[in-house]
mmCIF file of C-alpha atoms in Angstrom:
data_model
loop_
_atom_site.group_PDB
_atom_site.id
_atom_site.type_symbol
_atom_site.label_atom_id
_atom_site.label_comp_id
_atom_site.label_asym_id
_atom_site.label_seq_id
_atom_site.Cartn_x
_atom_site.Cartn_y
_atom_site.Cartn_z
ATOM 1 C CA GLN F 19 83.785 84.765 90.726
ATOM 2 C CA THR F 20 86.661 86.777 89.318
ATOM 3 C CA VAL F 21 87.701 87.832 92.858
ATOM 4 C CA SER F 22 87.587 84.231 93.989
ATOM 5 C CA LYS F 23 89.687 83.101 91.012
ATOM 6 C CA THR F 24 92.292 85.853 91.759
ATOM 7 C CA ILE F 25 92.426 84.794 95.398
ATOM 8 C CA ASP F 26 92.878 81.135 94.483
ATOM 9 C CA GLU F 27 95.727 82.054 92.067
ATOM 10 C CA LYS F 28 97.455 84.205 94.745
ATOM 11 C CA THR F 29 97.065 81.372 97.297
ATOM 12 C CA LEU F 30 98.695 78.862 94.924
ATOM 13 C CA GLN F 31 101.490 81.370 94.237
ATOM 14 C CA GLU F 32 102.023 81.847 98.001
ATOM 15 C CA GLU F 33 102.184 78.047 98.593
ATOM 16 C CA LYS F 34 104.551 77.564 95.708
ATOM 17 C CA GLU F 35 106.827 80.285 97.130
ATOM 18 C CA LEU F 36 106.750 78.953 100.686
ATOM 19 C CA SER F 37 107.316 75.375 99.614
ATOM 20 C CA LYS F 38 110.784 76.442 98.400
ATOM 21 C CA TRP F 39 111.704 76.796 102.092
ATOM 22 C CA LEU F 40 111.102 73.124 102.910
ATOM 23 C CA ASN F 41 114.413 71.443 104.008
ATOM 24 C CA LYS F 42 116.251 74.745 104.104
ATOM 25 C CA PRO F 43 118.114 75.851 107.290
ATOM 26 C CA GLU F 44 116.759 78.300 109.823
ATOM 27 C CA SER F 45 119.610 80.705 109.095
ATOM 28 C CA GLU F 46 118.523 81.204 105.456
ATOM 29 C CA LEU F 47 114.923 81.812 106.532
ATOM 30 C CA LYS F 48 116.059 84.555 108.973
ATOM 31 C CA ILE F 49 118.150 86.214 106.249
ATOM 32 C CA VAL F 50 115.062 86.699 104.137
ATOM 33 C CA TYR F 51 112.327 87.167 106.699
ATOM 34 C CA GLY F 52 114.372 88.465 109.688
ATOM 35 C CA GLN F 53 113.585 87.616 113.308
ATOM 36 C CA PRO F 54 110.194 86.060 113.744
ATOM 37 C CA ASP F 55 107.441 88.135 115.380
ATOM 38 C CA LYS F 56 106.678 85.163 117.610
ATOM 39 C CA VAL F 57 108.209 81.778 118.409
ATOM 40 C CA GLU F 58 106.104 78.829 119.693
ATOM 41 C CA PHE F 59 107.392 75.534 120.949
ATOM 42 C CA SER F 60 105.567 72.210 120.389
ATOM 43 C CA GLU F 61 105.604 69.075 122.474
ATOM 44 C CA THR F 62 107.546 67.351 119.707
ATOM 45 C CA ARG F 63 110.548 69.688 120.320
ATOM 46 C CA ASN F 64 109.790 71.492 116.981
ATOM 47 C CA ARG F 65 109.597 75.289 116.893
ATOM 48 C CA TYR F 66 107.211 77.531 115.000
ATOM 49 C CA TYR F 67 108.410 80.864 113.637
ATOM 50 C CA ILE F 68 105.494 83.203 113.110
ATOM 51 C CA TYR F 69 105.719 86.229 110.856
ATOM 52 C CA SER F 70 102.852 88.714 110.689
ATOM 53 C CA SER F 71 102.321 91.632 108.355
ATOM 54 C CA LYS F 72 99.399 93.871 107.442
ATOM 55 C CA LYS F 73 98.188 94.827 103.915
ATOM 56 C CA TYR F 74 94.942 96.567 103.139
ATOM 57 C CA ASN F 75 93.946 96.190 106.794
ATOM 58 C CA ILE F 76 94.223 92.402 106.530
ATOM 59 C CA THR F 77 96.737 90.558 108.636
ATOM 60 C CA CYS F 78 98.896 88.080 106.862
ATOM 61 C CA VAL F 79 100.378 85.298 109.070
ATOM 62 C CA ARG F 80 103.069 82.923 107.860
ATOM 63 C CA LYS F 81 104.092 80.136 110.189
ATOM 64 C CA PHE F 82 107.170 77.992 109.551
ATOM 65 C CA GLU F 83 107.817 74.751 111.441
ATOM 66 C CA LEU F 84 111.422 74.012 112.306
ATOM 67 C CA SER F 85 112.825 70.695 113.403
ATOM 68 C CA PRO F 86 115.215 70.298 116.412
ATOM 69 C CA ASN F 87 118.128 70.337 113.845
ATOM 70 C CA ASN F 88 117.024 73.793 112.673
ATOM 71 C CA MET F 89 115.558 72.751 109.363
ATOM 72 C CA VAL F 90 112.250 74.072 107.879
ATOM 73 C CA ILE F 91 109.902 71.031 107.735
ATOM 74 C CA GLY F 92 106.531 72.709 107.212
ATOM 75 C CA PHE F 93 104.605 75.987 106.773
ATOM 76 C CA THR F 94 101.187 77.520 106.801
ATOM 77 C CA SER F 95 99.972 80.778 105.381
ATOM 78 C CA LYS F 96 96.789 82.701 106.175
ATOM 79 C CA ASN F 97 95.470 85.828 104.405
ATOM 80 C CA CYS F 98 98.707 86.352 102.472
ATOM 81 C CA PHE F 99 98.437 87.605 98.893
#
């Protein structure tokens, strides 16, 4: 249960940190995270910048959604702590 609580706390902290990027320009995102490891394009003309890193043999994937006017409008995070 302690491990689960720690993971939940880290997940909340990660979401709080990433939510600061909402409505920020692409240029600021790249200053902090650098070039994305992968870029995907959606049918809605939005782009997804995908950043991957590995810690303790676990791959962390952060995905930021950018609008056609280069603003961060969404994010997801998986296995990042």
